[in-house]
Tab-separated table of C-alpha atoms and ligand atoms in Angstrom:
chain	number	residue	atom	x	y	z
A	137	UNK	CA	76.075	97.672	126.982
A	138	UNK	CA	74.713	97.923	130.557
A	139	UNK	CA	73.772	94.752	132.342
A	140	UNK	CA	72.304	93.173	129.223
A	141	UNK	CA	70.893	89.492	129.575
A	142	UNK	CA	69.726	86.676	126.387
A	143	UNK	CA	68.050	84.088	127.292
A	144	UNK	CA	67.436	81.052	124.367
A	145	UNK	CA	64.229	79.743	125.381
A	146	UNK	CA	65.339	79.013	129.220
A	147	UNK	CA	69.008	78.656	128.874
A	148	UNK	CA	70.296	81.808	130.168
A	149	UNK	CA	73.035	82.830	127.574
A	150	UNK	CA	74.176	86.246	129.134
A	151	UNK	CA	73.215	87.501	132.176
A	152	UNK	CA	74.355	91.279	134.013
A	153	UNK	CA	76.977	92.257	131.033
A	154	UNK	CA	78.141	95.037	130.599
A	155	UNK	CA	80.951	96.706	128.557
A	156	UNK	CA	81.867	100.015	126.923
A	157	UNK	CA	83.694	100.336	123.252
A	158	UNK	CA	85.113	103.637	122.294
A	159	UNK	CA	86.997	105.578	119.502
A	160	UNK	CA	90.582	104.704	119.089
A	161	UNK	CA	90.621	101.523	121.842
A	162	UNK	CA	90.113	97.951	122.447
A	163	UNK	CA	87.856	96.018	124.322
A	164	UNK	CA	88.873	92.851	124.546
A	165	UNK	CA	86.089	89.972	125.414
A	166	UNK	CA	87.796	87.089	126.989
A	167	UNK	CA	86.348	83.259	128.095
A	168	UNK	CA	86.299	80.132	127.521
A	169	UNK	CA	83.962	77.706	125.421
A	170	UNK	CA	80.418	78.961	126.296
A	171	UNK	CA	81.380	81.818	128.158
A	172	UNK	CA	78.633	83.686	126.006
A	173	UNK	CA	81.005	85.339	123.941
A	174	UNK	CA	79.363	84.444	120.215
A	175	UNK	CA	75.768	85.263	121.594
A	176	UNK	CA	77.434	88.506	123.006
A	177	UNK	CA	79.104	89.435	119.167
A	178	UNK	CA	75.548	88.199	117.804
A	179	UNK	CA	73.596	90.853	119.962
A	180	UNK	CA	76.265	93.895	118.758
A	181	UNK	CA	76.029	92.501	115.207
A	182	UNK	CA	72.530	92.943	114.857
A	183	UNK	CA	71.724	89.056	114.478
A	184	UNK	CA	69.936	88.690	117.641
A	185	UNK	CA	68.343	91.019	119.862
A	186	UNK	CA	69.203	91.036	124.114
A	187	UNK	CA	66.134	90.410	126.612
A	188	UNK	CA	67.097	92.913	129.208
A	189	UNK	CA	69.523	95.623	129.873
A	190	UNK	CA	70.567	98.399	128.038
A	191	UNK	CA	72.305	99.169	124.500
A	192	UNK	CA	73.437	102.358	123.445
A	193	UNK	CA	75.101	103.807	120.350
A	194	UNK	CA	76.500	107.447	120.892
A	195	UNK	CA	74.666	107.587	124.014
A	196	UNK	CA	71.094	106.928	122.100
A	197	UNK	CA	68.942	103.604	123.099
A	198	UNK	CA	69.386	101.090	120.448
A	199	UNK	CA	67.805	97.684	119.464
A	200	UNK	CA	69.456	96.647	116.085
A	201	UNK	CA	66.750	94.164	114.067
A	202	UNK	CA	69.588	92.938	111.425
A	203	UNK	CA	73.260	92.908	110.653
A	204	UNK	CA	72.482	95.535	107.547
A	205	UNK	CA	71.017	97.852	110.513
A	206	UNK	CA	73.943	97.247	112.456
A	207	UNK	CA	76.643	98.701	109.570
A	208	UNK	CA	74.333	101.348	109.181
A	209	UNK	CA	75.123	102.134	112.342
A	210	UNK	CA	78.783	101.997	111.568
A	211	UNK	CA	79.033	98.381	113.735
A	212	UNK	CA	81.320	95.921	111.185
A	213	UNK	CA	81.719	92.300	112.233
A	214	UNK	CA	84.492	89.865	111.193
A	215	UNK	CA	83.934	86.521	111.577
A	216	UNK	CA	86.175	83.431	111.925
A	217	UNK	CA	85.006	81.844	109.354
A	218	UNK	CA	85.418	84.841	106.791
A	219	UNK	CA	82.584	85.038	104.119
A	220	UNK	CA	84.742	85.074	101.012
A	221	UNK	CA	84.216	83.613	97.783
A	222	UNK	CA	87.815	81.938	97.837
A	223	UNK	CA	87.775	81.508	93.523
A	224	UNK	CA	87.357	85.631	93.577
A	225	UNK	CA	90.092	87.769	93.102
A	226	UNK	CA	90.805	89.831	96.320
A	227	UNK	CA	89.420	93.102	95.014
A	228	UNK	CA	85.873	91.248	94.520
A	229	UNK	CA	85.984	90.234	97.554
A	230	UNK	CA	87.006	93.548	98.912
A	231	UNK	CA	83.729	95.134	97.852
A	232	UNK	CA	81.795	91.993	97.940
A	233	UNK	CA	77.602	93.019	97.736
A	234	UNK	CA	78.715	97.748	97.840
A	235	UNK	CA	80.305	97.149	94.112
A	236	UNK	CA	80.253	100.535	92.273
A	237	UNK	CA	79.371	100.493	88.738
A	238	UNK	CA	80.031	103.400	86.596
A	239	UNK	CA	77.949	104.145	83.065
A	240	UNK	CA	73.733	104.478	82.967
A	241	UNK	CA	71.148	102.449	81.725
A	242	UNK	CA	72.005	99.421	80.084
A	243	UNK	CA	75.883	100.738	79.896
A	244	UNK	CA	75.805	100.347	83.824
A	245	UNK	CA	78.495	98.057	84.694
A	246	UNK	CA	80.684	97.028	87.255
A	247	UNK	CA	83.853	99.592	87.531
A	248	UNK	CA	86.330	97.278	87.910
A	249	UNK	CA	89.521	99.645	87.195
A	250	UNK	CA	88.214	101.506	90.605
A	251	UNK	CA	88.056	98.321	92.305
A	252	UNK	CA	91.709	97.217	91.665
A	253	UNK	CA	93.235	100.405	92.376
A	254	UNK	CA	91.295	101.187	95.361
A	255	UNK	CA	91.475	97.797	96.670
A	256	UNK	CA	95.642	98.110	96.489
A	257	UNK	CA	95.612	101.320	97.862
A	258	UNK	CA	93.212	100.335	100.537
A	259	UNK	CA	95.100	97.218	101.544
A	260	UNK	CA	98.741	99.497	101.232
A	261	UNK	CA	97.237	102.842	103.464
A	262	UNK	CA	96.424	99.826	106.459
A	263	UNK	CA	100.493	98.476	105.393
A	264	UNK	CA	99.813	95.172	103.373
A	265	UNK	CA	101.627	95.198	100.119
A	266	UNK	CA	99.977	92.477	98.070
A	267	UNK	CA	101.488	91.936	95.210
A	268	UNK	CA	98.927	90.932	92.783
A	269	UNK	CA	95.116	92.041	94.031
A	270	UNK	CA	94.130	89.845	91.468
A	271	UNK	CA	94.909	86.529	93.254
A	272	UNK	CA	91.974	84.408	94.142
A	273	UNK	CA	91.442	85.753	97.650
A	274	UNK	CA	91.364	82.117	98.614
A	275	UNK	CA	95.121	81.671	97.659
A	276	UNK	CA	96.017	83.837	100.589
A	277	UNK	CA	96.748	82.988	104.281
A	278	UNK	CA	94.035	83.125	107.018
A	279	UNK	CA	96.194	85.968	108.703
A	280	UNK	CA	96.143	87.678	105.351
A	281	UNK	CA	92.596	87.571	104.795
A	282	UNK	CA	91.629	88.744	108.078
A	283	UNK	CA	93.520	91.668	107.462
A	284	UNK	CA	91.664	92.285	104.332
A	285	UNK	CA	88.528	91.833	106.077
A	286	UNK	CA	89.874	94.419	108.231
A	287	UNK	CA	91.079	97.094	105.689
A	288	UNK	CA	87.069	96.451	104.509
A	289	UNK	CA	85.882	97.376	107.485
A	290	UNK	CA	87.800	100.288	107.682
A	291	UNK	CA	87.335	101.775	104.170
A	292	UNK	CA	83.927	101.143	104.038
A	293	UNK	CA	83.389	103.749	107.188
A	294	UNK	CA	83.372	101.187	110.401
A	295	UNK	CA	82.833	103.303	113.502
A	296	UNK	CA	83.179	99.898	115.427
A	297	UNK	CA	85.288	97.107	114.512
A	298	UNK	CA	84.341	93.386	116.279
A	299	UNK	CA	86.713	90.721	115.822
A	300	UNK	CA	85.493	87.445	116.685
A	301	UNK	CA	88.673	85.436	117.660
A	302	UNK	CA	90.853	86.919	114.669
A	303	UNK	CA	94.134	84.925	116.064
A	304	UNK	CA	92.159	81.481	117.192
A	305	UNK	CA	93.408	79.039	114.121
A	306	UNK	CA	96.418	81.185	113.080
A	307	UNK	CA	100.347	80.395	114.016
A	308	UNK	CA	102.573	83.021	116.446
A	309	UNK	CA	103.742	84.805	113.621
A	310	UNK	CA	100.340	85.517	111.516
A	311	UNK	CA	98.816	86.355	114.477
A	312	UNK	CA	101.062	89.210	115.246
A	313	UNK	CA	100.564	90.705	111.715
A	314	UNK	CA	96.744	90.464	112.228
A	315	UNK	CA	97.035	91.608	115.594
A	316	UNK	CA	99.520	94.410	114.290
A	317	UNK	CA	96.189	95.809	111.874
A	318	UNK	CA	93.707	95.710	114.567
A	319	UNK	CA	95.832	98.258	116.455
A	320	UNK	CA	95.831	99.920	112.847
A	321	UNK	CA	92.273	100.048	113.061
A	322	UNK	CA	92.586	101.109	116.286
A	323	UNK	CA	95.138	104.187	115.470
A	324	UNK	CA	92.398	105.063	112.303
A	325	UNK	CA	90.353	106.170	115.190
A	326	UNK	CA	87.666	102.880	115.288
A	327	UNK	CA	86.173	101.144	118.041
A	328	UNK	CA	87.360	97.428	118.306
A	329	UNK	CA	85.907	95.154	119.843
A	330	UNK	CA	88.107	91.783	119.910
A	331	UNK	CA	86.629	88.318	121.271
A	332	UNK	CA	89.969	86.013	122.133
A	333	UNK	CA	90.234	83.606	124.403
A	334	UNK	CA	94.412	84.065	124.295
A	335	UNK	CA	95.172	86.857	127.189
A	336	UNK	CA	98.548	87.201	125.808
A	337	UNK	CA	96.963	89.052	122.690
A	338	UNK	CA	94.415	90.515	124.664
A	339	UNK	CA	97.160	92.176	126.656
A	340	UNK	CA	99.231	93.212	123.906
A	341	UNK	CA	96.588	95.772	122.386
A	342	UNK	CA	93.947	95.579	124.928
A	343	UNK	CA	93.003	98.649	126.640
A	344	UNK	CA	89.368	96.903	128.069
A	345	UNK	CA	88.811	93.547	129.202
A	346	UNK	CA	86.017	91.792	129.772
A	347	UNK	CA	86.296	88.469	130.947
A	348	UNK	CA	82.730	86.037	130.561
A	349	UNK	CA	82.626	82.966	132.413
A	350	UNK	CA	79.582	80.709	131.715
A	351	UNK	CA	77.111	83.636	130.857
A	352	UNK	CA	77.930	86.177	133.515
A	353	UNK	CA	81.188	88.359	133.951
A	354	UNK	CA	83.800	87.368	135.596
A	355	UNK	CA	85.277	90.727	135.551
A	356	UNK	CA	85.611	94.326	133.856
A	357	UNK	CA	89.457	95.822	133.671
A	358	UNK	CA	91.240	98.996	132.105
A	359	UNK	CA	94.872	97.769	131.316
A	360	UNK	CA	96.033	100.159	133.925
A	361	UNK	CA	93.879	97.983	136.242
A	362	UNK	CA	95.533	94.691	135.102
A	363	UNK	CA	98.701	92.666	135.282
A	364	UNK	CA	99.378	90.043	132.487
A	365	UNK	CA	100.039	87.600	135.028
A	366	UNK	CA	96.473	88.251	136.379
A	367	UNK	CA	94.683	88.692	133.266
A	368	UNK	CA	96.773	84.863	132.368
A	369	UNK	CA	95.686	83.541	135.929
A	370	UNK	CA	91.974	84.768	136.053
A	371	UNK	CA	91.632	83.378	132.084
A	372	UNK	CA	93.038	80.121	133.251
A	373	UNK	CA	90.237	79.541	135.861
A	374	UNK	CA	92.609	80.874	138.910
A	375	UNK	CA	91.987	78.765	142.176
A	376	UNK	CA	90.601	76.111	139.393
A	377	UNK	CA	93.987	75.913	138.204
A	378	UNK	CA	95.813	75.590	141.671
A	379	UNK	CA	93.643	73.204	142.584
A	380	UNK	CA	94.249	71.138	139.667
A	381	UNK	CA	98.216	71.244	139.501
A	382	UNK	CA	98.198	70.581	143.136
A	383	UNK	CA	95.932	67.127	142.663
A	384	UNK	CA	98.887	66.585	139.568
A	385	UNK	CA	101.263	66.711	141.583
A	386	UNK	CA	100.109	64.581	144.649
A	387	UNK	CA	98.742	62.196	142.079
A	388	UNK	CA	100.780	58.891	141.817
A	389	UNK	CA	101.032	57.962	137.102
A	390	UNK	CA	99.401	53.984	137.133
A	391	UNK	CA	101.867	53.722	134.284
A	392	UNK	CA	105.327	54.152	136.220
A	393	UNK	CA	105.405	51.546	138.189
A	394	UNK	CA	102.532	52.495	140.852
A	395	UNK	CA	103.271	55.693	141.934
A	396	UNK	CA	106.377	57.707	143.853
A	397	UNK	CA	108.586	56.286	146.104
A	398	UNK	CA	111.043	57.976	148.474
B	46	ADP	P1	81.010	81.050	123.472
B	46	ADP	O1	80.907	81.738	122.175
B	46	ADP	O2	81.771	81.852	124.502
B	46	ADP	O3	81.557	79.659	123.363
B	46	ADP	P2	78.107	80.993	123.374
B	46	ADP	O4	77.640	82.400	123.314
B	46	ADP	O5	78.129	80.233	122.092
B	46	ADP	O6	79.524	80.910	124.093
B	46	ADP	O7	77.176	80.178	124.379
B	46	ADP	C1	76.788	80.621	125.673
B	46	ADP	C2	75.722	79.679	126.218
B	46	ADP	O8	74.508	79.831	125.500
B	46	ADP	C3	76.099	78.218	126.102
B	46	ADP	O9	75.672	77.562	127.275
B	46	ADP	C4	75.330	77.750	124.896
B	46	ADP	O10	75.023	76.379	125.015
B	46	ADP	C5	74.097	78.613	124.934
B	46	ADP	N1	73.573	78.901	123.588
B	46	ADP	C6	74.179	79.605	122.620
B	46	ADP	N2	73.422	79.701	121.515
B	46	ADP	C7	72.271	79.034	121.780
B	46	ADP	C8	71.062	78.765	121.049
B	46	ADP	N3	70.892	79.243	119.810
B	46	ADP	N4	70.119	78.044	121.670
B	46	ADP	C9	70.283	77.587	122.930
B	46	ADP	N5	71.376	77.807	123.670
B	46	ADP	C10	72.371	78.509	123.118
């Protein structure tokens, strides 16, 4: 993407972006609450289209009119909110709306031995041993379901993986397995593109970042560019975040007695 801007009527949403995704790395997309970083996913997804600027697949002009366009073009989003069916066994919802049938005519039906044993395979090739792929899918953990929404991605042909805040609602040790399969995806040669607003996962598979700060960036980084302490101070709001602990500091708690003495 080169300088690409949105606007939603005349709330400017993104303005100047720019950011590169390719084979076998990260980009990371970092800010905080209205940054611009869903209306950014929604423009590579396909579900909305950017004003001005420039976006290019493979080095060719492109203007993707819907999210089917988009995975045509190899461009697979995961959402927070995964679109499961939760009362579906996982290997359902592993080919959820590409199910392969097998027979003709009216002996065409779903092949559902393929499913199972593809769907285990799948999910063991990317290193996640379910035990039974006939679980509800809802019965797993939100770590573990983002991971199958990742092994999706992958087998059905992603060229570009985005992520949209895989790790937000999940606990320190879920989101290292999920962030342990996006570098899988990474090492089966995809482009991943991974919206957080936590710099210390950014950092540990990161080799991009783009940091958004209400609409515009805030700056563009290769990891050989970047510190973790700087990536941690810039997310934080820098100088913002100075200023504030210094006014904590000097500032006298009304409930402890009326401030500091000595
Ligand atoms: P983030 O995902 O980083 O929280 P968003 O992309 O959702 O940020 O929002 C960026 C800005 O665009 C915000 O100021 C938001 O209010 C505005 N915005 C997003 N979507 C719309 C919309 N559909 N209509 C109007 N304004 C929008």
């Amino acid at each position: 993407m080169r300088d690409v801007s949105k606007f939603y009527g005349n709330i400017k949403a993104l303005e100047g972006v720019s950011l590169e995704v390719h084979p076998g790395e990260i980009t990371c997309v970092l800010g905080d609450n209205g940054a611009g970083k869903s209306t950014l996913i929604k423009i590579i997804a396909g579900l909305h289209q950017h004003d001005t600027g420039g976006f290019a697949i493979d080095g060719e002009e492109a203007r993707l009119g819907s999210p089917r366009e988009a995975l045509d073009r190899g461009i697979a989003t995961v959402y927070q909110d995964l679109a499961v069916v939760p009362l579906m066994p996982v290997w359902r919802n592993f080919f959820l709306g590409s199910e392969p049938t097998k027979g003709r005519g009216p002996f065409k039906r779903l092949d559902v031995a393929h499913m199972r044993r593809t769907t285990h395979s799948e999910l063991l090739r990317m290193g996640i041993d379910l035990r039974d792929v006939d679980q509800p899918i809802g019965t797993l953990s939100g770590g573990e379901r983002q991971c199958v929404a990742i092994a999706r991605a992958v087998y059905f042909g992603a060229k570009v993986l985005v992520l949209d805040e895989p790790t937000a609602a999940l606990g320190v040790k879920q989101s290292g397995v999920v962030l342990k399969y996006v570098a899988a995806a990474r090492d089966a040669g995809l482009g991943v593109v991974l919206i957080t607003h936590n710099p210390h996962h950014a950092y540990l598979v990161g080799n991009r970042f783009v940091l958004l700060k209400r609409g515009t960036m805030a700056g563009s980084h290769t990891k050989e560019q970047l510190e973790l302490d700087e990536l941690i101070r810039q997310m934080a709001g820098g100088s913002e975040l100075e200023q504030l602990s210094h006014e904590l500091e000097r500032a006298p708690s009304p409930h402890l007695g009326g401030g500091i003495t000595g």
